[in-house]
JSON list of C-alpha atoms in Angstrom, two decimals:
[
{"chain": "A", "resi": 1, "resn": "MET", "atom": "CA", "xyz": [39.71, 46.22, 24.42]},
{"chain": "A", "resi": 2, "resn": "GLU", "atom": "CA", "xyz": [42.96, 47.85, 23.51]},
{"chain": "A", "resi": 3, "resn": "ASP", "atom": "CA", "xyz": [43.92, 47.65, 19.80]},
{"chain": "A", "resi": 4, "resn": "ASP", "atom": "CA", "xyz": [47.21, 45.82, 20.49]},
{"chain": "A", "resi": 5, "resn": "LEU", "atom": "CA", "xyz": [45.45, 43.22, 22.66]},
{"chain": "A", "resi": 6, "resn": "GLN", "atom": "CA", "xyz": [42.72, 42.73, 20.06]},
{"chain": "A", "resi": 7, "resn": "LYS", "atom": "CA", "xyz": [45.36, 42.22, 17.34]},
{"chain": "A", "resi": 8, "resn": "LYS", "atom": "CA", "xyz": [47.12, 39.56, 19.43]},
{"chain": "A", "resi": 9, "resn": "ILE", "atom": "CA", "xyz": [43.84, 37.77, 20.16]},
{"chain": "A", "resi": 10, "resn": "THR", "atom": "CA", "xyz": [42.82, 37.92, 16.50]},
{"chain": "A", "resi": 11, "resn": "GLU", "atom": "CA", "xyz": [46.17, 36.42, 15.46]},
{"chain": "A", "resi": 12, "resn": "ALA", "atom": "CA", "xyz": [45.85, 33.64, 18.04]},
{"chain": "A", "resi": 13, "resn": "ILE", "atom": "CA", "xyz": [42.36, 32.85, 16.73]},
{"chain": "A", "resi": 14, "resn": "ARG", "atom": "CA", "xyz": [43.52, 32.84, 13.10]},
{"chain": "A", "resi": 15, "resn": "ASN", "atom": "CA", "xyz": [46.42, 30.53, 13.89]},
{"chain": "A", "resi": 16, "resn": "PRO", "atom": "CA", "xyz": [45.67, 28.67, 17.14]},
{"chain": "A", "resi": 17, "resn": "LYS", "atom": "CA", "xyz": [48.44, 26.39, 18.37]},
{"chain": "A", "resi": 18, "resn": "ASN", "atom": "CA", "xyz": [47.70, 22.89, 19.58]},
{"chain": "A", "resi": 19, "resn": "MET", "atom": "CA", "xyz": [43.93, 22.97, 19.18]},
{"chain": "A", "resi": 20, "resn": "GLY", "atom": "CA", "xyz": [42.13, 19.61, 19.17]},
{"chain": "A", "resi": 21, "resn": "GLU", "atom": "CA", "xyz": [41.95, 16.31, 20.95]},
{"chain": "A", "resi": 22, "resn": "MET", "atom": "CA", "xyz": [45.13, 14.38, 21.67]},
{"chain": "A", "resi": 23, "resn": "LYS", "atom": "CA", "xyz": [45.08, 10.62, 21.20]},
{"chain": "A", "resi": 24, "resn": "GLY", "atom": "CA", "xyz": [46.99, 8.74, 23.89]},
{"chain": "A", "resi": 25, "resn": "ALA", "atom": "CA", "xyz": [47.16, 11.65, 26.33]},
{"chain": "A", "resi": 26, "resn": "ASP", "atom": "CA", "xyz": [48.56, 10.93, 29.78]},
{"chain": "A", "resi": 27, "resn": "ALA", "atom": "CA", "xyz": [46.17, 13.36, 31.47]},
{"chain": "A", "resi": 28, "resn": "ILE", "atom": "CA", "xyz": [42.99, 15.26, 30.64]},
{"chain": "A", "resi": 29, "resn": "GLY", "atom": "CA", "xyz": [41.46, 18.16, 32.54]},
{"chain": "A", "resi": 30, "resn": "THR", "atom": "CA", "xyz": [38.37, 20.30, 32.11]},
{"chain": "A", "resi": 31, "resn": "ALA", "atom": "CA", "xyz": [37.23, 23.58, 33.62]},
{"chain": "A", "resi": 32, "resn": "GLY", "atom": "CA", "xyz": [34.03, 25.50, 33.05]},
{"chain": "A", "resi": 33, "resn": "SER", "atom": "CA", "xyz": [32.17, 28.56, 34.20]},
{"chain": "A", "resi": 34, "resn": "ALA", "atom": "CA", "xyz": [28.42, 28.49, 34.72]},
{"chain": "A", "resi": 35, "resn": "ASP", "atom": "CA", "xyz": [28.37, 32.30, 34.67]},
{"chain": "A", "resi": 36, "resn": "CYS", "atom": "CA", "xyz": [29.65, 32.76, 31.12]},
{"chain": "A", "resi": 37, "resn": "GLY", "atom": "CA", "xyz": [29.17, 29.25, 29.71]},
{"chain": "A", "resi": 38, "resn": "ASP", "atom": "CA", "xyz": [32.81, 28.86, 28.64]},
{"chain": "A", "resi": 39, "resn": "LEU", "atom": "CA", "xyz": [34.51, 25.45, 28.85]},
{"chain": "A", "resi": 40, "resn": "VAL", "atom": "CA", "xyz": [38.15, 24.52, 28.30]},
{"chain": "A", "resi": 41, "resn": "ARG", "atom": "CA", "xyz": [39.57, 21.00, 28.10]},
{"chain": "A", "resi": 42, "resn": "MET", "atom": "CA", "xyz": [43.29, 20.23, 28.01]},
{"chain": "A", "resi": 43, "resn": "TRP", "atom": "CA", "xyz": [45.18, 17.07, 27.08]},
{"chain": "A", "resi": 44, "resn": "VAL", "atom": "CA", "xyz": [48.77, 16.56, 28.27]},
{"chain": "A", "resi": 45, "resn": "LYS", "atom": "CA", "xyz": [51.40, 14.03, 27.24]},
{"chain": "A", "resi": 46, "resn": "PHE", "atom": "CA", "xyz": [54.69, 13.56, 29.11]},
{"chain": "A", "resi": 47, "resn": "LYS", "atom": "CA", "xyz": [58.15, 12.34, 28.14]},
{"chain": "A", "resi": 48, "resn": "GLU", "atom": "CA", "xyz": [61.36, 11.56, 29.99]},
{"chain": "A", "resi": 49, "resn": "GLN", "atom": "CA", "xyz": [64.03, 14.19, 29.47]},
{"chain": "A", "resi": 50, "resn": "ASP", "atom": "CA", "xyz": [67.31, 14.37, 31.38]},
{"chain": "A", "resi": 51, "resn": "GLY", "atom": "CA", "xyz": [65.90, 12.11, 34.08]},
{"chain": "A", "resi": 52, "resn": "ARG", "atom": "CA", "xyz": [62.79, 14.25, 34.55]},
{"chain": "A", "resi": 53, "resn": "LYS", "atom": "CA", "xyz": [59.20, 13.71, 33.47]},
{"chain": "A", "resi": 54, "resn": "VAL", "atom": "CA", "xyz": [58.31, 16.81, 31.44]},
{"chain": "A", "resi": 55, "resn": "ILE", "atom": "CA", "xyz": [55.36, 17.92, 29.34]},
{"chain": "A", "resi": 56, "resn": "ASP", "atom": "CA", "xyz": [56.02, 16.90, 25.74]},
{"chain": "A", "resi": 57, "resn": "GLN", "atom": "CA", "xyz": [52.73, 18.05, 24.22]},
{"chain": "A", "resi": 58, "resn": "ALA", "atom": "CA", "xyz": [49.57, 19.82, 25.30]},
{"chain": "A", "resi": 59, "resn": "THR", "atom": "CA", "xyz": [46.41, 20.43, 23.30]},
{"chain": "A", "resi": 60, "resn": "PHE", "atom": "CA", "xyz": [43.04, 22.01, 24.04]},
{"chain": "A", "resi": 61, "resn": "GLN", "atom": "CA", "xyz": [39.45, 22.39, 22.97]},
{"chain": "A", "resi": 62, "resn": "SER", "atom": "CA", "xyz": [37.35, 25.34, 24.01]},
{"chain": "A", "resi": 63, "resn": "PHE", "atom": "CA", "xyz": [33.73, 26.34, 23.95]},
{"chain": "A", "resi": 64, "resn": "GLY", "atom": "CA", "xyz": [34.38, 29.91, 24.81]},
{"chain": "A", "resi": 65, "resn": "CYS", "atom": "CA", "xyz": [35.20, 33.40, 23.74]},
{"chain": "A", "resi": 66, "resn": "GLU", "atom": "CA", "xyz": [38.17, 34.42, 21.63]},
{"chain": "A", "resi": 67, "resn": "THR", "atom": "CA", "xyz": [40.21, 35.37, 24.68]},
{"chain": "A", "resi": 68, "resn": "ALA", "atom": "CA", "xyz": [39.83, 31.89, 26.23]},
{"chain": "A", "resi": 69, "resn": "ILE", "atom": "CA", "xyz": [40.96, 30.30, 22.98]},
{"chain": "A", "resi": 70, "resn": "ALA", "atom": "CA", "xyz": [43.94, 32.66, 22.69]},
{"chain": "A", "resi": 71, "resn": "VAL", "atom": "CA", "xyz": [45.02, 32.02, 26.30]},
{"chain": "A", "resi": 72, "resn": "ALA", "atom": "CA", "xyz": [44.70, 28.23, 25.89]},
{"chain": "A", "resi": 73, "resn": "SER", "atom": "CA", "xyz": [46.75, 28.37, 22.69]},
{"chain": "A", "resi": 74, "resn": "LEU", "atom": "CA", "xyz": [49.51, 30.33, 24.43]},
{"chain": "A", "resi": 75, "resn": "ALA", "atom": "CA", "xyz": [49.42, 28.13, 27.52]},
{"chain": "A", "resi": 76, "resn": "THR", "atom": "CA", "xyz": [49.92, 24.90, 25.58]},
{"chain": "A", "resi": 77, "resn": "GLU", "atom": "CA", "xyz": [53.13, 26.36, 24.16]},
{"chain": "A", "resi": 78, "resn": "LEU", "atom": "CA", "xyz": [54.38, 27.78, 27.48]},
{"chain": "A", "resi": 79, "resn": "ILE", "atom": "CA", "xyz": [54.10, 24.53, 29.44]},
{"chain": "A", "resi": 80, "resn": "LYS", "atom": "CA", "xyz": [56.10, 22.39, 26.99]},
{"chain": "A", "resi": 81, "resn": "GLY", "atom": "CA", "xyz": [59.32, 21.16, 28.58]},
{"chain": "A", "resi": 82, "resn": "LYS", "atom": "CA", "xyz": [58.12, 21.90, 32.12]},
{"chain": "A", "resi": 83, "resn": "THR", "atom": "CA", "xyz": [57.49, 19.33, 34.81]},
{"chain": "A", "resi": 84, "resn": "ALA", "atom": "CA", "xyz": [53.94, 19.08, 36.15]},
{"chain": "A", "resi": 85, "resn": "GLU", "atom": "CA", "xyz": [55.10, 20.85, 39.32]},
{"chain": "A", "resi": 86, "resn": "GLU", "atom": "CA", "xyz": [56.59, 23.73, 37.31]},
{"chain": "A", "resi": 87, "resn": "ALA", "atom": "CA", "xyz": [53.46, 24.09, 35.18]},
{"chain": "A", "resi": 88, "resn": "LEU", "atom": "CA", "xyz": [51.22, 24.03, 38.26]},
{"chain": "A", "resi": 89, "resn": "LYS", "atom": "CA", "xyz": [53.12, 27.00, 39.70]},
{"chain": "A", "resi": 90, "resn": "MET", "atom": "CA", "xyz": [52.10, 29.13, 36.72]},
{"chain": "A", "resi": 91, "resn": "SER", "atom": "CA", "xyz": [49.14, 31.43, 37.24]},
{"chain": "A", "resi": 92, "resn": "GLY", "atom": "CA", "xyz": [46.54, 32.25, 34.63]},
{"chain": "A", "resi": 93, "resn": "GLN", "atom": "CA", "xyz": [48.18, 35.67, 34.25]},
{"chain": "A", "resi": 94, "resn": "GLU", "atom": "CA", "xyz": [51.53, 34.02, 33.48]},
{"chain": "A", "resi": 95, "resn": "LEU", "atom": "CA", "xyz": [49.88, 31.71, 30.96]},
{"chain": "A", "resi": 96, "resn": "ALA", "atom": "CA", "xyz": [48.43, 34.75, 29.16]},
{"chain": "A", "resi": 97, "resn": "LYS", "atom": "CA", "xyz": [51.37, 37.14, 29.57]},
{"chain": "A", "resi": 98, "resn": "ASP", "atom": "CA", "xyz": [52.14, 37.32, 25.84]},
{"chain": "A", "resi": 99, "resn": "LEU", "atom": "CA", "xyz": [48.73, 38.86, 25.23]},
{"chain": "A", "resi": 100, "resn": "GLY", "atom": "CA", "xyz": [49.50, 41.74, 27.56]},
{"chain": "A", "resi": 101, "resn": "PRO", "atom": "CA", "xyz": [47.22, 43.07, 30.29]},
{"chain": "A", "resi": 102, "resn": "LEU", "atom": "CA", "xyz": [43.64, 41.85, 29.97]},
{"chain": "A", "resi": 103, "resn": "PRO", "atom": "CA", "xyz": [40.61, 43.93, 30.90]},
{"chain": "A", "resi": 104, "resn": "PRO", "atom": "CA", "xyz": [38.99, 42.85, 34.18]},
{"chain": "A", "resi": 105, "resn": "MET", "atom": "CA", "xyz": [36.03, 41.23, 32.38]},
{"chain": "A", "resi": 106, "resn": "LYS", "atom": "CA", "xyz": [38.42, 38.84, 30.57]},
{"chain": "A", "resi": 107, "resn": "ILE", "atom": "CA", "xyz": [40.47, 37.66, 33.58]},
{"chain": "A", "resi": 108, "resn": "HIS", "atom": "CA", "xyz": [38.08, 34.71, 33.95]},
{"chain": "A", "resi": 109, "resn": "CYS", "atom": "CA", "xyz": [39.46, 33.36, 30.65]},
{"chain": "A", "resi": 110, "resn": "THR", "atom": "CA", "xyz": [42.89, 32.96, 32.22]},
{"chain": "A", "resi": 111, "resn": "GLN", "atom": "CA", "xyz": [41.28, 31.29, 35.23]},
{"chain": "A", "resi": 112, "resn": "LEU", "atom": "CA", "xyz": [39.50, 28.78, 32.98]},
{"chain": "A", "resi": 113, "resn": "VAL", "atom": "CA", "xyz": [42.72, 27.77, 31.26]},
{"chain": "A", "resi": 114, "resn": "GLU", "atom": "CA", "xyz": [44.56, 27.58, 34.59]},
{"chain": "A", "resi": 115, "resn": "GLY", "atom": "CA", "xyz": [41.69, 25.47, 35.97]},
{"chain": "A", "resi": 116, "resn": "ALA", "atom": "CA", "xyz": [41.80, 23.03, 33.05]},
{"chain": "A", "resi": 117, "resn": "LEU", "atom": "CA", "xyz": [45.58, 22.71, 33.41]},
{"chain": "A", "resi": 118, "resn": "ARG", "atom": "CA", "xyz": [45.30, 22.14, 37.18]},
{"chain": "A", "resi": 119, "resn": "SER", "atom": "CA", "xyz": [42.56, 19.58, 36.59]},
{"chain": "A", "resi": 120, "resn": "ALA", "atom": "CA", "xyz": [44.78, 17.69, 34.13]},
{"chain": "A", "resi": 121, "resn": "LEU", "atom": "CA", "xyz": [47.97, 17.85, 36.18]},
{"chain": "A", "resi": 122, "resn": "GLY", "atom": "CA", "xyz": [46.47, 17.57, 39.65]},
{"chain": "A", "resi": 123, "resn": "GLN", "atom": "CA", "xyz": [44.03, 14.78, 38.95]},
{"chain": "A", "resi": 124, "resn": "PRO", "atom": "CA", "xyz": [45.16, 12.74, 35.91]},
{"chain": "A", "resi": 125, "resn": "GLN", "atom": "CA", "xyz": [42.18, 11.04, 34.36]},
{"chain": "A", "resi": 126, "resn": "LYS", "atom": "CA", "xyz": [41.77, 7.66, 32.76]},
{"chain": "A", "resi": 127, "resn": "THR", "atom": "CA", "xyz": [42.46, 7.98, 29.07]},
{"chain": "A", "resi": 128, "resn": "ALA", "atom": "CA", "xyz": [41.07, 5.85, 26.30]},
{"chain": "A", "resi": 129, "resn": "ALA", "atom": "CA", "xyz": [42.88, 2.62, 25.53]},
{"chain": "A", "resi": 130, "resn": "PRO", "atom": "CA", "xyz": [44.53, 2.36, 22.12]},
{"chain": "A", "resi": 131, "resn": "GLY", "atom": "CA", "xyz": [41.79, 2.10, 19.51]},
{"chain": "A", "resi": 132, "resn": "GLU", "atom": "CA", "xyz": [39.10, 3.24, 21.98]},
{"chain": "A", "resi": 133, "resn": "LYS", "atom": "CA", "xyz": [37.31, 6.50, 21.17]},
{"chain": "A", "resi": 134, "resn": "SER", "atom": "CA", "xyz": [37.68, 9.06, 23.94]},
{"chain": "A", "resi": 135, "resn": "GLY", "atom": "CA", "xyz": [34.95, 11.38, 22.62]},
{"chain": "A", "resi": 136, "resn": "SER", "atom": "CA", "xyz": [35.03, 15.06, 21.87]},
{"chain": "A", "resi": 137, "resn": "LEU", "atom": "CA", "xyz": [34.47, 17.72, 24.46]},
{"chain": "A", "resi": 138, "resn": "LEU", "atom": "CA", "xyz": [30.86, 18.15, 23.36]},
{"chain": "A", "resi": 139, "resn": "GLU", "atom": "CA", "xyz": [30.19, 14.39, 23.46]},
{"chain": "A", "resi": 140, "resn": "ASN", "atom": "CA", "xyz": [31.71, 14.10, 26.93]},
{"chain": "A", "resi": 141, "resn": "PHE", "atom": "CA", "xyz": [29.66, 16.97, 28.31]},
{"chain": "A", "resi": 142, "resn": "SER", "atom": "CA", "xyz": [26.54, 15.45, 26.81]},
{"chain": "A", "resi": 143, "resn": "GLN", "atom": "CA", "xyz": [27.09, 12.32, 28.89]},
{"chain": "A", "resi": 144, "resn": "SER", "atom": "CA", "xyz": [26.27, 12.11, 32.57]},
{"chain": "A", "resi": 145, "resn": "SER", "atom": "CA", "xyz": [29.01, 13.56, 34.77]},
{"chain": "A", "resi": 146, "resn": "ALA", "atom": "CA", "xyz": [28.38, 10.63, 37.10]},
{"chain": "A", "resi": 147, "resn": "SER", "atom": "CA", "xyz": [30.22, 8.37, 34.67]},
{"chain": "A", "resi": 148, "resn": "GLY", "atom": "CA", "xyz": [33.52, 9.72, 36.03]},
{"chain": "A", "resi": 149, "resn": "LYS", "atom": "CA", "xyz": [34.88, 10.37, 32.54]},
{"chain": "A", "resi": 150, "resn": "VAL", "atom": "CA", "xyz": [34.84, 14.15, 32.85]},
{"chain": "A", "resi": 151, "resn": "ARG", "atom": "CA", "xyz": [35.80, 16.26, 35.81]},
{"chain": "A", "resi": 152, "resn": "VAL", "atom": "CA", "xyz": [34.57, 19.82, 35.59]},
{"chain": "A", "resi": 153, "resn": "VAL", "atom": "CA", "xyz": [36.27, 22.30, 37.88]},
{"chain": "A", "resi": 154, "resn": "PRO", "atom": "CA", "xyz": [33.88, 25.20, 38.55]},
{"chain": "A", "resi": 155, "resn": "LEU", "atom": "CA", "xyz": [35.51, 28.54, 39.11]},
{"chain": "A", "resi": 156, "resn": "ASN", "atom": "CA", "xyz": [34.37, 30.79, 41.92]},
{"chain": "A", "resi": 157, "resn": "GLU", "atom": "CA", "xyz": [33.73, 33.92, 39.95]},
{"chain": "A", "resi": 158, "resn": "PRO", "atom": "CA", "xyz": [31.97, 36.97, 41.28]},
{"chain": "A", "resi": 159, "resn": "LYS", "atom": "CA", "xyz": [28.42, 37.35, 39.98]},
{"chain": "A", "resi": 160, "resn": "LYS", "atom": "CA", "xyz": [28.09, 39.86, 37.17]},
{"chain": "A", "resi": 161, "resn": "ASP", "atom": "CA", "xyz": [25.60, 42.65, 37.78]}
]
């Protein structure tokens, strides 16, 4: 990886923005890749602003490489103040633009973050009632996916040779 890109990723890892579960989220989405084993989960909370429902806060958890964490950190900042429709129009490349061009083997990281965001905004999930524990990303993936509590969006990635 290019030195400038590595510096930006290192800084994002040292000081990630909005990492962790969000209590009382309005929507939760998860995306994962069976090929690399990375998982990203996003929580989104909305507010009314100027007669529009906009994203007030977004947080994430990631079981993934440094690039996935850096992209998720940037994305949670970029979508603040946007409507769900505006955020859904953003591609993974747009969500990661502040990192600069990524090498081809790291593009899947942007797709994971985009997938988690689309999962949250396209299919809002039932959130925990006040006082009810929603569980961490690891706890939720340990449970049966048949429970309906977690929706994993697999990405169609080309097989690595």
